Coordinates of N, CA and C in Angstrom, one line a residue:
Chain A
I241 N 8.1 -2.9 -28.8 CA 7.9 -0.9 -29.1 C 9.0 -0.6 -30.3
L242 N 8.4 -0.1 -31.3 CA 9.6 0.5 -31.9 C 9.7 2.1 -31.8
N243 N 11.3 2.4 -31.6 CA 11.4 3.7 -31.4 C 12.4 4.1 -32.4
V244 N 12.3 5.4 -32.9 CA 13.3 6.0 -33.8 C 14.0 7.2 -33.0
E245 N 15.3 7.5 -32.8 CA 15.6 8.2 -32.3 C 16.7 9.4 -33.0
Q246 N 16.6 10.5 -32.8 CA 17.3 11.9 -33.4 C 18.2 12.2 -32.3
S247 N 19.6 12.6 -32.8 CA 20.6 13.5 -32.3 C 21.1 14.3 -33.0
P248 N 21.6 15.3 -32.9 CA 20.8 16.0 -31.0 C 19.7 16.6 -31.3
Q249 N 19.3 17.0 -30.2 CA 17.6 17.4 -30.2 C 17.8 18.8 -31.0
S250 N 18.5 19.4 -30.6 CA 18.9 20.8 -31.2 C 20.2 21.1 -31.6
L251 N 20.2 22.1 -32.0 CA 21.6 22.3 -33.0 C 21.7 24.1 -33.3
H252 N 22.6 24.6 -33.0 CA 23.1 26.2 -33.5 C 24.2 26.3 -34.0
V253 N 24.3 26.8 -35.1 CA 25.5 26.9 -36.0 C 25.5 28.3 -36.7
Q254 N 26.5 28.7 -37.0 CA 27.2 29.9 -37.8 C 26.7 29.7 -39.3
E255 N 26.4 30.5 -40.0 CA 25.9 30.8 -41.4 C 27.2 30.3 -42.1
G256 N 27.0 29.3 -42.9 CA 28.5 28.9 -43.6 C 29.3 27.9 -42.9
D257 N 28.8 27.3 -42.0 CA 29.2 25.9 -41.2 C 28.5 24.8 -41.9
S258 N 29.2 23.7 -42.0 CA 28.5 22.2 -42.2 C 28.1 21.7 -41.3
T259 N 27.0 21.0 -41.2 CA 26.4 20.3 -40.0 C 26.2 19.0 -40.3
N260 N 25.9 18.1 -39.5 CA 25.1 16.6 -39.5 C 24.4 16.3 -38.5
F261 N 23.5 15.5 -38.4 CA 22.7 15.0 -37.7 C 22.3 13.3 -38.0
T262 N 21.7 12.8 -36.8 CA 21.6 11.2 -36.9 C 20.3 10.9 -36.5
C263 N 19.9 9.8 -37.2 CA 18.7 9.1 -36.9 C 18.8 7.5 -36.5
S264 N 18.4 7.2 -35.8 CA 18.7 5.8 -35.3 C 17.3 4.9 -35.4
F265 N 17.4 3.9 -36.0 CA 16.0 3.1 -36.3 C 16.2 1.4 -36.0
P266 N 15.0 1.0 -36.0 CA 15.1 -0.4 -35.7 C 15.5 -0.9 -37.3
S267 N 16.5 -1.9 -37.1 CA 17.1 -2.6 -38.6 C 16.0 -3.6 -38.9
S268 N 15.3 -4.4 -37.8 CA 14.4 -5.5 -38.2 C 13.3 -4.8 -38.9
N269 N 12.8 -5.6 -40.1 CA 11.5 -5.5 -40.8 C 11.5 -3.8 -41.3
F270 N 13.0 -3.8 -41.6 CA 13.1 -2.3 -42.2 C 12.4 -2.2 -43.8
Y271 N 11.8 -1.2 -44.1 CA 11.5 -1.2 -45.6 C 11.9 0.3 -46.1
A272 N 12.0 1.3 -45.3 CA 12.4 2.6 -45.8 C 12.6 3.6 -44.5
L273 N 13.3 4.5 -44.9 CA 13.4 5.9 -44.0 C 13.3 7.1 -44.9
H274 N 12.6 8.3 -44.3 CA 12.0 9.0 -44.8 C 12.7 10.2 -44.1
W275 N 13.3 11.0 -44.5 CA 13.6 12.5 -43.9 C 12.4 13.5 -44.5
Y276 N 12.1 14.6 -43.3 CA 11.3 15.8 -43.5 C 11.8 16.9 -43.4
R277 N 11.6 17.9 -43.4 CA 12.0 19.4 -43.3 C 10.8 20.1 -42.7
W278 N 10.8 20.3 -41.8 CA 9.6 21.4 -41.2 C 9.9 22.6 -40.5
E279 N 9.8 23.4 -41.2 CA 9.6 25.4 -40.8 C 8.5 25.3 -39.9
T280 N 8.9 26.1 -38.8 CA 7.8 26.6 -38.1 C 6.6 27.2 -38.6
A281 N 5.5 26.8 -38.2 CA 4.3 27.3 -38.7 C 3.8 26.9 -39.9
K282 N 4.5 25.8 -40.5 CA 4.4 25.4 -42.0 C 4.4 24.0 -41.9
S283 N 4.1 23.3 -43.2 CA 3.7 22.0 -43.1 C 5.4 21.3 -43.1
P284 N 5.5 20.0 -42.8 CA 6.5 19.0 -42.9 C 6.5 18.8 -44.4
E285 N 8.0 19.2 -44.9 CA 8.0 18.6 -46.5 C 8.8 17.5 -46.7
A286 N 8.9 16.5 -47.7 CA 9.6 15.5 -47.6 C 10.8 15.9 -48.4
L287 N 11.9 15.4 -47.8 CA 13.2 15.4 -48.5 C 13.5 14.3 -49.1
F288 N 13.6 13.5 -48.4 CA 14.0 12.0 -49.2 C 13.5 10.7 -48.7
V289 N 13.4 9.7 -49.4 CA 12.9 8.6 -49.0 C 14.1 7.4 -49.5
M290 N 14.7 6.5 -48.7 CA 15.9 5.6 -49.0 C 15.4 4.2 -48.5
T291 N 15.6 3.4 -49.2 CA 15.5 2.1 -49.0 C 16.9 1.2 -48.6
L292 N 17.8 1.4 -49.6 CA 18.9 0.3 -49.9 C 20.1 0.8 -48.9
N293 N 21.0 -0.5 -48.4 CA 21.9 0.0 -47.4 C 22.9 0.5 -48.2
G294 N 23.4 1.7 -47.9 CA 24.5 2.1 -48.6 C 23.8 3.6 -49.4
D295 N 22.7 3.5 -49.5 CA 21.8 4.8 -50.2 C 22.7 6.0 -49.9
E296 N 22.7 7.1 -50.8 CA 23.1 8.3 -50.6 C 21.9 8.8 -51.6
K297 N 21.5 10.0 -51.0 CA 20.5 11.1 -51.7 C 21.3 12.4 -51.7
K298 N 20.8 12.9 -52.4 CA 21.1 14.6 -52.3 C 20.3 15.7 -53.1
K299 N 20.2 16.6 -52.3 CA 19.1 17.7 -52.9 C 19.9 19.1 -52.4
G300 N 20.3 19.7 -53.6 CA 21.0 20.7 -53.4 C 22.6 20.6 -51.9
R301 N 22.4 21.3 -51.3 CA 23.3 21.5 -50.2 C 23.0 20.4 -49.2
I302 N 22.1 19.6 -49.3 CA 21.5 18.7 -48.3 C 21.8 17.5 -48.8
S303 N 22.4 16.3 -48.2 CA 22.6 15.1 -48.4 C 22.2 14.1 -47.6
A304 N 21.8 12.5 -47.8 CA 21.6 11.9 -46.5 C 22.4 10.4 -46.8
T305 N 22.7 9.7 -46.1 CA 23.2 8.4 -46.2 C 22.3 7.4 -45.2
L306 N 22.3 6.2 -45.6 CA 21.2 5.1 -45.4 C 22.3 4.1 -44.9
N307 N 22.5 3.4 -43.4 CA 23.0 2.0 -43.0 C 22.0 1.3 -42.7
T308 N 21.4 0.2 -43.3 CA 20.3 -0.3 -42.8 C 20.7 -1.6 -41.8
K309 N 21.9 -2.2 -41.8 CA 22.6 -3.1 -41.1 C 22.5 -2.9 -39.5
E310 N 23.1 -1.5 -39.7 CA 23.4 -1.1 -38.1 C 22.4 0.1 -37.8
G311 N 21.2 -0.1 -38.9 CA 19.9 1.2 -38.3 C 20.0 2.3 -37.9
Y312 N 21.0 3.0 -38.9 CA 21.0 4.7 -38.6 C 21.3 5.5 -40.2
S313 N 21.0 6.6 -40.0 CA 21.0 7.5 -41.3 C 21.6 8.8 -40.7
Y314 N 22.5 9.7 -41.6 CA 22.8 10.6 -41.4 C 22.4 11.8 -42.3
L315 N 22.2 13.0 -41.8 CA 21.6 13.7 -43.0 C 22.5 15.1 -42.6
Y316 N 23.3 15.6 -43.9 CA 24.3 16.5 -43.9 C 23.7 17.7 -44.5
I317 N 24.1 19.0 -43.9 CA 24.0 20.2 -44.6 C 25.4 21.1 -44.8
K318 N 25.8 21.2 -45.9 CA 26.9 21.8 -46.3 C 26.7 23.5 -46.4
G319 N 27.7 24.2 -46.1 CA 27.4 25.5 -45.9 C 26.4 26.3 -45.6
S320 N 25.7 25.8 -44.3 CA 24.1 26.0 -43.9 C 23.8 27.6 -43.9
Q321 N 22.9 28.0 -44.3 CA 22.2 29.0 -44.6 C 21.1 29.5 -43.4
P322 N 20.7 30.6 -43.0 CA 19.3 31.0 -42.2 C 18.3 30.0 -42.5
E323 N 18.3 30.2 -44.2 CA 16.9 29.5 -44.6 C 16.7 28.0 -44.4
D324 N 18.1 27.5 -43.8 CA 17.9 26.1 -43.6 C 17.5 25.8 -42.1
S325 N 17.3 26.7 -41.3 CA 16.7 27.0 -39.9 C 15.1 26.0 -40.1
A326 N 15.3 25.0 -39.3 CA 14.1 24.0 -39.3 C 14.2 22.9 -38.4
T327 N 13.0 22.3 -38.1 CA 13.2 21.0 -37.7 C 13.2 19.8 -38.6
Y328 N 14.3 18.6 -38.5 CA 14.4 17.9 -39.5 C 14.1 16.6 -38.7
L329 N 12.7 16.0 -39.4 CA 12.3 14.9 -39.0 C 12.7 13.4 -39.7
C330 N 13.0 12.4 -38.8 CA 13.0 11.2 -40.1 C 11.9 10.3 -39.3
A331 N 11.9 9.3 -40.1 CA 10.3 8.1 -40.0 C 11.1 6.9 -40.8
S332 N 10.8 6.1 -39.8 CA 11.3 4.8 -40.4 C 10.0 3.8 -40.9
Y333 N 10.3 3.1 -41.9 CA 8.6 2.2 -42.0 C 9.3 1.0 -41.6
N334 N 8.8 0.1 -40.6 CA 9.1 -1.1 -40.2 C 7.7 -1.9 -40.2
T335 N 7.9 -2.8 -40.7 CA 6.7 -4.0 -40.7 C 5.7 -3.3 -41.6
D336 N 4.7 -2.6 -40.6 CA 3.9 -1.8 -41.4 C 3.6 -0.5 -41.2
K337 N 4.3 -0.1 -40.5 CA 3.7 1.2 -39.6 C 5.2 2.5 -40.0
L338 N 4.9 3.5 -40.1 CA 5.9 4.5 -40.4 C 6.0 5.2 -38.9
I339 N 7.3 5.2 -38.2 CA 7.2 5.7 -37.0 C 8.4 6.6 -37.0
F340 N 8.0 8.0 -36.4 CA 8.5 9.3 -36.8 C 9.5 9.4 -35.2
G341 N 10.5 9.8 -35.8 CA 11.6 10.7 -34.5 C 10.6 11.9 -33.7
T342 N 11.6 12.5 -32.9 CA 11.3 13.7 -32.3 C 11.9 14.7 -33.1
G343 N 12.9 14.8 -34.0 CA 13.4 15.9 -34.7 C 14.6 16.4 -34.1
T344 N 15.3 16.9 -35.2 CA 16.5 17.8 -34.7 C 16.3 19.4 -35.0
R345 N 16.2 19.9 -34.2 CA 15.9 21.6 -34.4 C 17.0 22.3 -34.6
L346 N 17.3 22.5 -36.0 CA 18.6 23.4 -36.4 C 18.3 24.9 -36.6
Q347 N 19.1 25.6 -35.9 CA 19.2 27.3 -35.9 C 20.5 27.4 -36.6
V348 N 20.4 28.6 -37.6 CA 21.7 28.8 -38.2 C 21.5 30.5 -38.2
F349 N 22.8 31.0 -37.4 CA 22.7 32.5 -37.1 C 23.2 33.0 -38.6
P350 N 22.9 34.2 -38.7 CA 23.8 34.9 -39.9 C 25.1 35.3 -39.1
Chain B
E193 N 1.9 26.2 -50.4 CA 1.7 25.0 -49.8 C 0.1 24.8 -49.8
T194 N -0.3 24.8 -50.9 CA -1.8 24.3 -51.1 C -2.3 22.9 -51.4
G195 N -1.4 22.1 -51.2 CA -1.6 20.6 -51.3 C -2.5 19.9 -50.5
V196 N -2.3 20.0 -49.2 CA -2.8 19.7 -48.0 C -3.4 21.2 -47.0
T197 N -4.4 21.2 -47.0 CA -5.1 22.5 -45.9 C -5.7 21.8 -45.0
Q198 N -5.9 22.7 -44.0 CA -6.4 22.4 -42.5 C -7.2 23.6 -42.2
T199 N -7.8 23.3 -41.5 CA -8.7 24.7 -40.8 C -9.6 24.2 -39.6
P200 N -9.6 25.0 -38.5 CA -9.2 26.0 -38.3 C -7.3 25.7 -37.9
R201 N -6.4 26.8 -38.0 CA -5.3 26.6 -37.4 C -5.1 26.7 -36.4
H202 N -6.2 27.5 -35.5 CA -5.7 27.5 -34.5 C -7.7 27.2 -33.5
L203 N -7.5 26.7 -32.3 CA -8.6 26.5 -31.9 C -8.6 26.3 -30.2
V204 N -9.4 27.1 -29.7 CA -9.4 27.2 -28.1 C -10.7 26.6 -27.8
M205 N -10.7 25.6 -27.0 CA -12.1 25.0 -26.5 C -12.0 24.6 -25.1
G206 N -13.4 24.5 -24.4 CA -13.7 24.2 -23.2 C -13.9 22.7 -23.5
M207 N -13.8 22.0 -21.9 CA -14.0 20.6 -22.1 C -15.3 19.9 -22.7
T208 N -16.4 20.8 -22.4 CA -18.0 20.4 -22.7 C -18.2 20.7 -24.2
N209 N -17.0 21.5 -24.9 CA -17.6 21.9 -26.4 C -17.4 20.8 -27.2
K210 N -17.9 20.9 -28.4 CA -18.0 20.1 -29.4 C -17.3 20.9 -30.8
K211 N -16.3 20.5 -31.3 CA -15.7 20.9 -32.6 C -15.3 20.2 -33.6
S212 N -14.9 20.4 -34.5 CA -14.5 19.8 -35.4 C -13.2 20.1 -36.2
L213 N -12.2 19.4 -36.8 CA -11.2 20.0 -37.5 C -11.3 19.4 -39.0
K214 N -11.1 20.2 -39.9 CA -10.8 19.9 -41.1 C -9.8 19.7 -42.0
C215 N -9.7 18.7 -42.6 CA -8.5 18.7 -43.9 C -9.2 18.3 -45.2
E216 N -8.3 18.8 -45.9 CA -8.9 18.8 -47.4 C -7.6 18.5 -48.4
Q217 N -7.2 17.4 -49.3 CA -6.2 17.4 -50.1 C -6.5 17.7 -51.6
H218 N -5.5 18.6 -52.1 CA -6.1 18.5 -53.7 C -5.0 17.9 -54.4
L219 N -4.3 16.5 -54.1 CA -3.5 15.9 -54.7 C -3.7 14.7 -55.6
G220 N -5.2 14.2 -55.1 CA -5.9 13.2 -56.1 C -5.4 11.8 -55.2
H221 N -4.8 12.1 -54.1 CA -4.5 10.9 -53.3 C -5.8 9.8 -52.6
N222 N -5.2 8.9 -52.3 CA -6.5 8.0 -51.8 C -6.5 7.7 -50.3
A223 N -5.6 7.9 -49.9 CA -5.0 7.8 -48.4 C -5.1 9.1 -47.5
M224 N -5.5 8.9 -46.4 CA -5.6 10.5 -45.6 C -5.2 10.0 -44.2
Y225 N -4.6 10.7 -43.4 CA -4.1 10.3 -41.8 C -4.4 11.6 -40.7
W226 N -4.8 11.0 -39.7 CA -4.5 12.0 -38.7 C -3.7 11.7 -37.4
Y227 N -2.3 13.0 -37.4 CA -1.5 12.5 -36.3 C -1.5 13.8 -35.4
K228 N -1.1 13.2 -34.4 CA -1.2 14.0 -33.0 C 0.5 14.6 -32.7
Q229 N 0.9 16.0 -32.3 CA 1.9 15.9 -32.2 C 1.8 16.5 -30.7
S230 N 2.3 15.9 -29.6 CA 2.2 16.5 -28.0 C 3.8 17.2 -27.9
A231 N 4.1 18.4 -27.1 CA 5.3 18.8 -27.1 C 6.2 17.9 -26.8
K232 N 7.4 17.7 -27.3 CA 8.4 17.2 -27.3 C 8.3 15.5 -27.5
K233 N 7.4 15.5 -28.2 CA 7.0 13.9 -28.5 C 7.2 13.9 -29.8
P234 N 7.3 12.7 -30.6 CA 7.2 12.5 -32.1 C 5.7 12.3 -32.2
L235 N 5.5 12.4 -33.8 CA 4.1 12.3 -34.5 C 3.7 11.2 -34.3
E236 N 2.6 10.9 -33.6 CA 1.9 9.7 -33.3 C 0.6 9.4 -34.1
L237 N 0.6 8.5 -34.9 CA -0.6 8.4 -36.0 C -1.9 7.9 -35.3
M238 N -2.9 8.6 -35.4 CA -4.0 8.4 -34.9 C -5.1 7.6 -35.9
F239 N -5.4 8.3 -37.3 CA -6.4 7.4 -37.7 C -5.8 7.3 -39.1
V240 N -5.8 6.2 -40.3 CA -5.5 6.1 -41.6 C -6.9 5.6 -42.1
Y241 N -7.1 6.3 -43.2 CA -8.3 6.2 -44.2 C -7.4 6.0 -45.7
S242 N -8.0 4.9 -46.4 CA -7.7 4.4 -47.6 C -9.2 4.3 -48.4
L243 N -9.3 4.9 -49.5 CA -10.4 5.2 -50.2 C -11.7 5.4 -49.3
E244 N -11.5 6.1 -48.1 CA -12.6 6.6 -47.5 C -13.1 5.6 -46.3
E245 N -12.3 4.1 -46.3 CA -12.5 3.5 -45.3 C -11.6 3.6 -44.3
R246 N -11.6 3.3 -42.9 CA -11.0 3.6 -41.8 C -10.2 2.0 -41.8
V247 N -8.7 2.4 -42.0 CA -8.0 1.0 -42.2 C -7.2 1.0 -40.8
E248 N -7.0 2.0 -39.8 CA -6.3 1.8 -38.7 C -7.0 2.8 -37.7
N249 N -6.9 2.6 -36.7 CA -7.2 3.4 -35.2 C -6.4 2.9 -34.4
N250 N -5.2 3.7 -34.0 CA -4.3 3.5 -33.0 C -4.9 3.9 -31.5
S251 N -5.5 3.1 -31.1 CA -6.1 3.3 -29.7 C -6.6 4.2 -29.1
V252 N -7.1 5.3 -30.2 CA -7.3 6.6 -29.9 C -8.6 6.6 -29.0
P253 N -8.8 7.5 -27.9 CA -10.0 7.5 -27.2 C -11.3 8.0 -27.9
S254 N -12.4 7.8 -27.5 CA -13.6 7.9 -28.4 C -14.0 9.2 -28.5
R255 N -13.5 10.1 -27.5 CA -13.8 11.6 -27.6 C -13.2 12.3 -28.9
F256 N -12.6 11.3 -29.6 CA -11.8 11.8 -30.6 C -12.6 10.7 -31.9
S257 N -13.6 11.5 -33.0 CA -14.2 10.8 -34.0 C -13.9 11.0 -35.4
P258 N -13.1 10.4 -36.0 CA -12.9 10.7 -37.4 C -14.0 10.3 -38.2
E259 N -13.8 11.2 -39.5 CA -14.9 11.1 -40.5 C -14.4 11.5 -42.0
C260 N -14.7 10.6 -43.1 CA -13.7 10.8 -44.3 C -14.8 10.4 -45.2
P261 N -15.6 11.5 -45.4 CA -16.7 11.4 -46.5 C -16.5 11.2 -48.0
N262 N -15.3 11.7 -48.4 CA -14.8 11.2 -49.6 C -13.1 11.4 -49.8
S263 N -12.7 10.8 -50.8 CA -11.2 10.8 -50.6 C -10.3 12.1 -50.6
S264 N -11.0 13.2 -50.5 CA -10.5 14.7 -50.6 C -10.6 15.2 -49.2
H265 N -11.3 14.4 -48.4 CA -11.9 15.6 -47.1 C -11.6 14.4 -45.8
L266 N -11.4 15.2 -44.8 CA -11.0 14.4 -43.4 C -11.4 15.5 -42.7
F267 N -12.2 14.7 -41.5 CA -12.8 15.6 -40.3 C -12.2 15.0 -39.1
L268 N -12.0 15.6 -38.2 CA -11.8 14.9 -36.8 C -12.6 15.6 -35.8
H269 N -14.0 14.9 -35.4 CA -14.7 15.3 -34.5 C -14.0 15.5 -33.1
L270 N -14.5 16.4 -32.3 CA -14.0 16.5 -30.9 C -14.8 16.6 -29.9
H271 N -15.1 16.1 -29.0 CA -16.0 16.4 -27.9 C -15.7 15.7 -26.5
T272 N -16.2 16.5 -25.3 CA -15.6 16.4 -24.3 C -14.1 15.9 -23.9
L273 N -13.4 17.4 -24.8 CA -11.8 16.5 -24.6 C -11.2 16.9 -23.1
Q274 N -10.3 16.8 -23.0 CA -9.3 16.8 -21.7 C -8.1 17.9 -21.9
P275 N -7.7 18.5 -21.1 CA -6.7 19.5 -21.1 C -5.2 18.8 -21.8
E276 N -5.3 17.3 -21.4 CA -4.0 16.6 -21.9 C -4.1 16.8 -23.4
D277 N -5.4 16.6 -23.9 CA -5.5 16.5 -25.7 C -4.9 17.8 -26.4
S278 N -4.6 18.8 -25.7 CA -3.9 20.2 -26.2 C -2.7 19.5 -26.9
A279 N -2.6 19.8 -27.9 CA -1.5 19.3 -29.2 C -1.8 20.0 -30.6
L280 N -0.8 19.9 -31.4 CA -0.8 20.1 -32.7 C -1.1 18.8 -33.6
Y281 N -2.2 18.8 -34.1 CA -3.1 17.7 -34.9 C -2.5 18.4 -36.4
L282 N -2.2 17.1 -37.0 CA -1.6 17.4 -38.3 C -2.5 16.1 -39.4
C283 N -2.9 16.6 -40.5 CA -3.5 15.7 -41.2 C -2.2 15.7 -42.5
A284 N -2.3 14.5 -43.0 CA -1.6 14.2 -44.0 C -2.3 13.2 -45.1
S285 N -1.9 13.3 -46.4 CA -2.0 12.3 -47.5 C -1.0 11.7 -48.3
S286 N -1.8 10.6 -48.8 CA -0.5 9.7 -49.6 C -1.2 9.1 -50.9
R287 N -0.7 8.7 -51.9 CA -1.3 8.1 -53.0 C -2.1 6.8 -52.7
A288 N -1.3 6.0 -51.7 CA -2.1 4.9 -51.2 C -1.4 4.5 -49.7
S289 N -2.2 3.7 -48.7 CA -1.8 3.6 -47.5 C -0.9 2.4 -47.2
G290 N 0.0 2.3 -46.5 CA 0.4 1.1 -46.3 C 1.5 0.8 -47.5
R291 N 2.4 2.0 -48.0 CA 3.4 1.3 -48.8 C 4.5 2.1 -48.0
A292 N 5.7 1.4 -48.0 CA 6.9 1.9 -47.4 C 7.4 3.2 -48.4
L293 N 7.2 3.0 -49.6 CA 7.8 4.3 -50.4 C 7.0 5.4 -50.4
G294 N 6.0 5.4 -50.0 CA 4.9 6.5 -50.0 C 5.1 7.6 -49.3
T295 N 5.2 8.7 -49.7 CA 5.6 10.0 -49.3 C 4.3 10.8 -48.7
Q296 N 4.4 11.1 -47.7 CA 3.1 11.5 -47.1 C 3.3 13.1 -47.0
Y297 N 2.3 13.7 -47.8 CA 2.1 15.1 -47.8 C 1.2 15.7 -46.5
F298 N 1.8 16.7 -45.8 CA 1.4 17.0 -44.5 C 0.6 18.5 -44.8
G299 N -0.6 18.6 -44.1 CA -1.2 20.2 -43.9 C -0.1 20.8 -42.8
P300 N -0.6 22.3 -42.4 CA 0.4 22.7 -41.6 C 0.0 22.4 -40.1
G301 N -1.1 21.8 -39.9 CA -1.7 21.5 -38.6 C -2.7 22.4 -38.1
T302 N -3.2 22.1 -37.0 CA -4.3 22.8 -36.2 C -3.9 23.0 -34.8
R303 N -3.5 24.2 -34.1 CA -3.0 24.0 -33.0 C -4.2 24.2 -31.7
L304 N -4.5 23.2 -31.2 CA -5.6 22.7 -30.1 C -5.3 22.9 -28.7
T305 N -5.8 23.8 -28.1 CA -5.8 24.2 -26.5 C -7.1 24.0 -26.0
V306 N -7.2 23.1 -25.1 CA -8.4 22.6 -24.4 C -8.2 23.0 -23.0
L307 N -9.3 24.1 -22.7 CA -9.3 24.9 -21.4 C -9.8 23.9 -20.3

């Protein structure tokens, strides 16, 4: 059974704080790691797709790193804003399936 | 957010009812997906369609019946559901199925409650 684990489950930070969370995935038969951002009552929105060990992607204040040998990815948010409040999902493509984690729910307070 | 639309957004049904969920994508994609998300669980893939052919059925009970009449539309027909089927049902599309790098574009989901 392939499991993708995300931690923490939820996170509350103050506006301006930087934060990060983790996605752990199976390293065997790994092809790609996807990050999605999901605001309440909206559609999940793709953030990054990463494939290579050591990959680093950036989109504004959000960045992600990938370690395929040990099977983890970090998502970083610099200077969190209230509009960053959302659930951040990661999904690992292993063999022939995209397996999702349960997400990290981030709340940023003004 | 008009790339993938889903209707209805909310649905309440009894166990003996028959209802359908509709998904439409305006992105010119060839693959469409149904996912289920139950409380505190990850997204579970239910069905995959590629060029209107079902390519994956993840041991989903027959009370869920998908239909893909063309590459832009996907339906999920529901009948004699159980209360444990209450969940958020998400539709997604991508350029092709089975591609590791292929981003999936999601609809906003239908919140289903079975009484």
